[in-house]
PDB file of C-alpha atoms and ligand atoms in Angstrom:
ATOM      1  CA  UNK I   1      33.516 -12.150 -35.498  1.00 51.00           C
ATOM      2  CA  UNK I   2      34.800 -11.764 -32.010  1.00 54.00           C
ATOM      3  CA  UNK I   3      32.825  -8.481 -32.826  1.00 52.00           C
ATOM      4  CA  UNK I   4      29.445 -10.171 -34.248  1.00 60.00           C
ATOM      5  CA  UNK I   5      29.587 -11.651 -30.788  1.00 55.00           C
ATOM      6  CA  UNK I   6      29.458  -8.925 -28.696  1.00 58.00           C
ATOM      7  CA  UNK I   7      27.286  -6.617 -30.939  1.00 62.00           C
ATOM      8  CA  UNK I   8      25.043  -9.977 -30.743  1.00 60.00           C
ATOM      9  CA  UNK I   9      25.327 -10.172 -26.606  1.00 62.00           C
ATOM     10  CA  UNK I  10      23.849  -6.234 -27.241  1.00 70.00           C
ATOM     11  CA  UNK I  11      20.423  -7.007 -28.568  1.00 72.00           C
ATOM     12  CA  UNK I  12      17.934  -7.024 -26.020  1.00 73.00           C
ATOM     13  CA  UNK I  13      15.492 -10.307 -25.844  1.00 73.00           C
ATOM     14  CA  UNK I  14      12.529  -9.089 -27.543  1.00 74.00           C
ATOM     15  CA  UNK I  15       9.616  -9.403 -24.947  1.00 78.00           C
ATOM     16  CA  UNK I  16       8.008 -12.280 -23.950  1.00 76.00           C
ATOM     17  CA  UNK I  17       3.324 -11.672 -24.919  1.00 76.00           C
ATOM     18  CA  UNK I  18       3.785 -15.767 -26.090  1.00 80.00           C
ATOM     19  CA  UNK I  19       2.464 -18.433 -23.503  1.00 77.00           C
ATOM     20  CA  UNK I  20       4.758 -20.590 -20.692  1.00 82.00           C
ATOM     21  CA  UNK I  21       6.081 -23.605 -21.862  1.00 79.00           C
ATOM     22  CA  UNK I  22       6.526 -24.767 -19.078  1.00 86.00           C
ATOM     23  CA  UNK I  23       4.885 -25.477 -15.712  1.00 89.00           C
ATOM     24  CA  UNK I  24       9.719 -23.412 -14.176  1.00 90.00           C
ATOM     25  CA  UNK I  25       9.220 -21.042 -17.305  1.00 90.00           C
ATOM     26  CA  UNK I  26       5.551 -20.313 -15.675  1.00 92.00           C
ATOM     27  CA  UNK I  27       6.388 -20.664 -11.703  1.00 93.00           C
ATOM     28  CA  UNK I  28       9.601 -18.474 -12.467  1.00 93.00           C
ATOM     29  CA  UNK I  29       6.268 -15.822 -14.694  1.00 94.00           C
ATOM     30  CA  UNK I  30       4.547 -16.478 -10.939  1.00 95.00           C
ATOM     31  CA  UNK I  31       7.395 -15.269  -8.944  1.00 96.00           C
ATOM     32  CA  UNK I  32       8.509 -11.960  -9.638  1.00 94.00           C
ATOM     33  CA  UNK I  33       4.474 -10.767  -9.635  1.00 93.00           C
ATOM     34  CA  UNK I  34       4.786 -11.934  -6.877  1.00 93.00           C
ATOM     35  CA  UNK I  35       7.828  -9.690  -6.252  1.00 94.00           C
ATOM     36  CA  UNK I  36       6.639  -6.562  -8.646  1.00 93.00           C
ATOM     37  CA  UNK I  37       3.164  -6.961  -6.026  1.00 92.00           C
ATOM     38  CA  UNK I  38       5.366  -6.478  -2.552  1.00 93.00           C
ATOM     39  CA  UNK I  39       7.755  -3.954  -4.106  1.00 94.00           C
ATOM     40  CA  UNK I  40       5.238  -1.357  -5.445  1.00 91.00           C
ATOM     41  CA  UNK I  41       2.119  -2.384  -3.085  1.00 92.00           C
ATOM     42  CA  UNK I  42       1.858  -0.564   0.015  1.00 94.00           C
ATOM     43  CA  UNK I  43      -0.586  -2.167   1.104  1.00 93.00           C
ATOM     44  CA  UNK I  44       0.926  -6.355  -0.193  1.00 94.00           C
ATOM     45  CA  UNK I  45       3.902  -4.730   2.458  1.00 95.00           C
ATOM     46  CA  UNK I  46       1.849  -4.574   5.295  1.00 95.00           C
ATOM     47  CA  UNK I  47      -0.660  -7.942   5.147  1.00 94.00           C
ATOM     48  CA  UNK I  48       3.089 -10.164   4.605  1.00 95.00           C
ATOM     49  CA  UNK I  49       3.888  -8.156   8.074  1.00 96.00           C
ATOM     50  CA  UNK I  50       0.565  -9.104   9.206  1.00 95.00           C
ATOM     51  CA  UNK I  51       0.689 -12.743   8.256  1.00 95.00           C
ATOM     52  CA  UNK I  52       3.746 -13.071   9.936  1.00 96.00           C
ATOM     53  CA  UNK I  53       3.184 -11.390  13.693  1.00 97.00           C
ATOM     54  CA  UNK I  54      -0.606 -13.322  13.337  1.00 97.00           C
ATOM     55  CA  UNK I  55       1.858 -16.578  12.937  1.00 97.00           C
ATOM     56  CA  UNK I  56       4.549 -15.790  15.323  1.00 97.00           C
ATOM     57  CA  UNK I  57       1.928 -14.926  18.287  1.00 97.00           C
ATOM     58  CA  UNK I  58       0.013 -19.185  16.815  1.00 97.00           C
ATOM     59  CA  UNK I  59       3.632 -20.731  17.454  1.00 97.00           C
ATOM     60  CA  UNK I  60       3.780 -18.275  20.805  1.00 97.00           C
ATOM     61  CA  UNK I  61       0.211 -19.582  21.694  1.00 96.00           C
ATOM     62  CA  UNK I  62       0.338 -22.698  20.846  1.00 97.00           C
ATOM     63  CA  UNK I  63      -2.538 -22.957  18.692  1.00 97.00           C
ATOM     64  CA  UNK I  64      -4.636 -26.089  17.814  1.00 97.00           C
ATOM     65  CA  UNK I  65      -2.738 -27.304  13.558  1.00 97.00           C
ATOM     66  CA  UNK I  66      -7.406 -26.341  13.290  1.00 97.00           C
ATOM     67  CA  UNK I  67      -6.983 -22.602  14.353  1.00 97.00           C
ATOM     68  CA  UNK I  68      -3.184 -22.338  12.275  1.00 97.00           C
ATOM     69  CA  UNK I  69      -5.710 -23.669   9.220  1.00 98.00           C
ATOM     70  CA  UNK I  70      -7.871 -21.140   9.734  1.00 98.00           C
ATOM     71  CA  UNK I  71      -5.084 -18.608  10.438  1.00 98.00           C
ATOM     72  CA  UNK I  72      -4.179 -19.462   7.098  1.00 97.00           C
ATOM     73  CA  UNK I  73      -6.532 -19.412   4.471  1.00 98.00           C
ATOM     74  CA  UNK I  74      -8.446 -16.006   7.067  1.00 97.00           C
ATOM     75  CA  UNK I  75      -4.635 -14.669   5.881  1.00 97.00           C
ATOM     76  CA  UNK I  76      -4.755 -16.051   2.042  1.00 96.00           C
ATOM     77  CA  UNK I  77      -7.713 -14.472   1.509  1.00 97.00           C
ATOM     78  CA  UNK I  78      -6.820 -11.501   2.664  1.00 97.00           C
ATOM     79  CA  UNK I  79      -3.482 -10.478   0.386  1.00 96.00           C
ATOM     80  CA  UNK I  80      -5.512 -12.588  -2.488  1.00 96.00           C
ATOM     81  CA  UNK I  81      -7.977 -10.323  -2.787  1.00 96.00           C
ATOM     82  CA  UNK I  82      -5.659  -7.375  -2.184  1.00 96.00           C
ATOM     83  CA  UNK I  83      -3.429  -9.268  -4.808  1.00 95.00           C
ATOM     84  CA  UNK I  84      -7.173  -9.219  -6.848  1.00 96.00           C
ATOM     85  CA  UNK I  85      -7.953  -5.298  -6.364  1.00 96.00           C
ATOM     86  CA  UNK I  86      -4.318  -4.919  -7.465  1.00 95.00           C
ATOM     87  CA  UNK I  87      -4.969  -6.750 -10.416  1.00 95.00           C
ATOM     88  CA  UNK I  88      -8.614  -4.311 -11.164  1.00 96.00           C
ATOM     89  CA  UNK I  89      -6.347  -1.131 -10.228  1.00 95.00           C
ATOM     90  CA  UNK I  90      -4.089  -1.791 -12.715  1.00 94.00           C
ATOM     91  CA  UNK I  91      -5.300  -3.049 -15.666  1.00 96.00           C
ATOM     92  CA  UNK I  92      -8.432  -0.350 -15.607  1.00 97.00           C
ATOM     93  CA  UNK I  93      -5.167   2.511 -15.372  1.00 96.00           C
ATOM     94  CA  UNK I  94      -3.999   0.714 -18.448  1.00 97.00           C
ATOM     95  CA  UNK I  95      -7.511   0.774 -19.970  1.00 97.00           C
ATOM     96  CA  UNK I  96      -8.945   4.264 -19.219  1.00 97.00           C
ATOM     97  CA  UNK I  97      -5.245   5.566 -19.097  1.00 96.00           C
ATOM     98  CA  UNK I  98      -6.106   7.686 -16.295  1.00 93.00           C
ATOM     99  CA  UNK I  99      -8.635   9.173 -17.173  1.00 97.00           C
ATOM    100  CA  UNK I 100     -11.914   9.438 -15.250  1.00 97.00           C
ATOM    101  CA  UNK I 101     -14.874   6.955 -15.861  1.00 97.00           C
ATOM    102  CA  UNK I 102     -17.682   6.194 -14.753  1.00 97.00           C
ATOM    103  CA  UNK I 103     -17.967   2.059 -14.883  1.00 97.00           C
ATOM    104  CA  UNK I 104     -13.718   2.262 -13.537  1.00 97.00           C
ATOM    105  CA  UNK I 105     -14.795   3.999 -10.723  1.00 97.00           C
ATOM    106  CA  UNK I 106     -17.355   1.171  -9.610  1.00 98.00           C
ATOM    107  CA  UNK I 107     -14.682  -1.573 -10.263  1.00 97.00           C
ATOM    108  CA  UNK I 108     -12.136  -0.007  -8.988  1.00 97.00           C
ATOM    109  CA  UNK I 109     -14.284   0.357  -5.287  1.00 98.00           C
ATOM    110  CA  UNK I 110     -15.772  -2.959  -4.912  1.00 98.00           C
ATOM    111  CA  UNK I 111     -12.764  -4.030  -5.564  1.00 97.00           C
ATOM    112  CA  UNK I 112     -11.491  -2.244  -2.367  1.00 97.00           C
ATOM    113  CA  UNK I 113     -14.567  -3.591  -1.044  1.00 98.00           C
ATOM    114  CA  UNK I 114     -13.854  -7.267  -1.702  1.00 97.00           C
ATOM    115  CA  UNK I 115     -10.773  -6.165   0.525  1.00 97.00           C
ATOM    116  CA  UNK I 116     -12.219  -4.337   3.107  1.00 98.00           C
ATOM    117  CA  UNK I 117     -15.404  -7.656   3.466  1.00 98.00           C
ATOM    118  CA  UNK I 118     -11.822 -10.035   4.058  1.00 97.00           C
ATOM    119  CA  UNK I 119      -9.720  -7.793   6.435  1.00 97.00           C
ATOM    120  CA  UNK I 120     -12.452  -6.906   8.099  1.00 98.00           C
ATOM    121  CA  UNK I 121     -14.578 -10.426   8.511  1.00 98.00           C
ATOM    122  CA  UNK I 122     -10.037 -11.872   9.419  1.00 97.00           C
ATOM    123  CA  UNK I 123     -10.285  -9.021  12.504  1.00 97.00           C
ATOM    124  CA  UNK I 124     -13.626 -10.669  13.574  1.00 98.00           C
ATOM    125  CA  UNK I 125     -10.953 -14.572  13.182  1.00 98.00           C
ATOM    126  CA  UNK I 126      -8.309 -13.452  14.580  1.00 97.00           C
ATOM    127  CA  UNK I 127     -10.056 -11.107  18.144  1.00 98.00           C
ATOM    128  CA  UNK I 128     -12.850 -14.870  18.006  1.00 98.00           C
ATOM    129  CA  UNK I 129      -9.068 -17.058  18.187  1.00 98.00           C
ATOM    130  CA  UNK I 130      -6.117 -14.861  20.301  1.00 97.00           C
ATOM    131  CA  UNK I 131      -8.789 -13.249  22.598  1.00 97.00           C
ATOM    132  CA  UNK I 132      -9.488 -16.744  24.841  1.00 96.00           C
ATOM    133  CA  UNK I 133      -5.896 -16.584  24.553  1.00 96.00           C
ATOM    134  CA  UNK I 134      -4.387 -13.552  25.474  1.00 96.00           C
ATOM    135  CA  UNK I 135      -7.356 -13.526  28.497  1.00 96.00           C
ATOM    136  CA  UNK I 136      -5.818 -17.429  29.383  1.00 94.00           C
ATOM    137  CA  UNK I 137      -2.561 -16.572  29.461  1.00 93.00           C
ATOM    138  CA  UNK I 138      -3.057 -13.361  31.714  1.00 93.00           C
ATOM    139  CA  UNK I 139      -5.115 -14.632  34.155  1.00 86.00           C
ATOM    140  CA  UNK I 140      -8.240 -13.100  33.525  1.00 87.00           C
ATOM    141  CA  UNK I 141     -11.018 -15.403  33.319  1.00 76.00           C
TER     142      UNK I 141
HETATM  143  N1  ATP R   1     -10.257   6.357 -13.894  1.00 69.98           N
HETATM  144  C1  ATP R   1     -11.440   6.289 -12.459  1.00 69.98           C
HETATM  145  N2  ATP R   1     -12.005   6.800 -12.890  1.00 69.98           N
HETATM  146  C2  ATP R   1     -13.418   6.985 -11.920  1.00 69.98           C
HETATM  147  N3  ATP R   1     -12.914   6.490 -10.963  1.00 69.98           N
HETATM  148  C3  ATP R   1     -11.725   6.373 -10.674  1.00 69.98           C
HETATM  149  C4  ATP R   1     -10.354   5.897 -11.000  1.00 69.98           C
HETATM  150  N4  ATP R   1      -9.377   5.911 -10.893  1.00 69.98           N
HETATM  151  C5  ATP R   1      -9.309   5.537  -8.856  1.00 69.98           C
HETATM  152  N5  ATP R   1     -10.762   5.964  -9.236  1.00 69.98           N
HETATM  153  C6  ATP R   1     -11.123   6.403  -8.204  1.00 69.98           C
HETATM  154  O1  ATP R   1     -10.651   6.881  -7.217  1.00 69.98           O
HETATM  155  C7  ATP R   1     -10.463   5.489  -6.041  1.00 69.98           C
HETATM  156  C8  ATP R   1      -8.687   5.389  -5.430  1.00 69.98           C
HETATM  157  O2  ATP R   1      -8.796   4.704  -6.305  1.00 69.98           O
HETATM  158  P1  ATP R   1      -6.696   4.273  -6.480  1.00 69.98           P
HETATM  159  O3  ATP R   1      -6.464   3.777  -7.754  1.00 69.98           O
HETATM  160  O4  ATP R   1      -5.738   5.374  -5.735  1.00 69.98           O
HETATM  161  O5  ATP R   1      -7.046   3.563  -5.663  1.00 69.98           O
HETATM  162  P2  ATP R   1      -6.088   3.077  -5.061  1.00 69.98           P
HETATM  163  O6  ATP R   1      -5.712   3.841  -3.521  1.00 69.98           O
HETATM  164  O7  ATP R   1      -4.598   2.948  -4.534  1.00 69.98           O
HETATM  165  O8  ATP R   1      -6.413   1.873  -3.468  1.00 69.98           O
HETATM  166  P3  ATP R   1      -5.421   1.552  -2.509  1.00 69.98           P
HETATM  167  O9  ATP R   1      -5.709   1.460  -1.020  1.00 69.98           O
HETATM  168  O10 ATP R   1      -6.600   0.412  -1.867  1.00 69.98           O
HETATM  169  O11 ATP R   1      -3.813   0.641  -3.382  1.00 69.98           O
HETATM  170  C9  ATP R   1     -11.031   4.617  -6.398  1.00 69.98           C
HETATM  171  O12 ATP R   1     -12.146   3.852  -5.335  1.00 69.98           O
HETATM  172  C10 ATP R   1     -12.400   4.576  -7.330  1.00 69.98           C
HETATM  173  O13 ATP R   1     -12.681   5.671  -6.878  1.00 69.98           O
END
């Protein structure tokens, strides 16, 4: 009887492939997805570091709420585009089994283009918001 229980404990749970049954289950898998992306994607780590630096600078310059909102939304767009790019890369690698395909190239290039556009816009937004603050801080206006 004791042996039975011990053996049963060692049986690995089958991988989950059905739908989530409640909000907390969905949340748990979403958080593990973020953790996985953070561990495996260097760019996401850089972007989260960038988010922390931008938020610290916003706090340092005591920016008004409107500018906080713009910065938060801009950072969120960049991180979400990076996550979309990561999804595209993994799906392509899964489907092509890492073999060359011209459509796979287009999908990956377009996804990377989305990241490039959002990051470029984020840099412009950052310059527009922070350059006047820096000039004011050093009395250069
Ligand atoms: N299966 C494939 N078929 C055709 N081209 C591919 C394939 N896999 C990758 N490529 C090409 O190589 C490029 C880099 O792909 P890769 O998956 O390494 O992205 P990455 O360098 O990890 O991107 P990131 O810098 O966003 O993490 C793609 O943009 C694409 O042009």
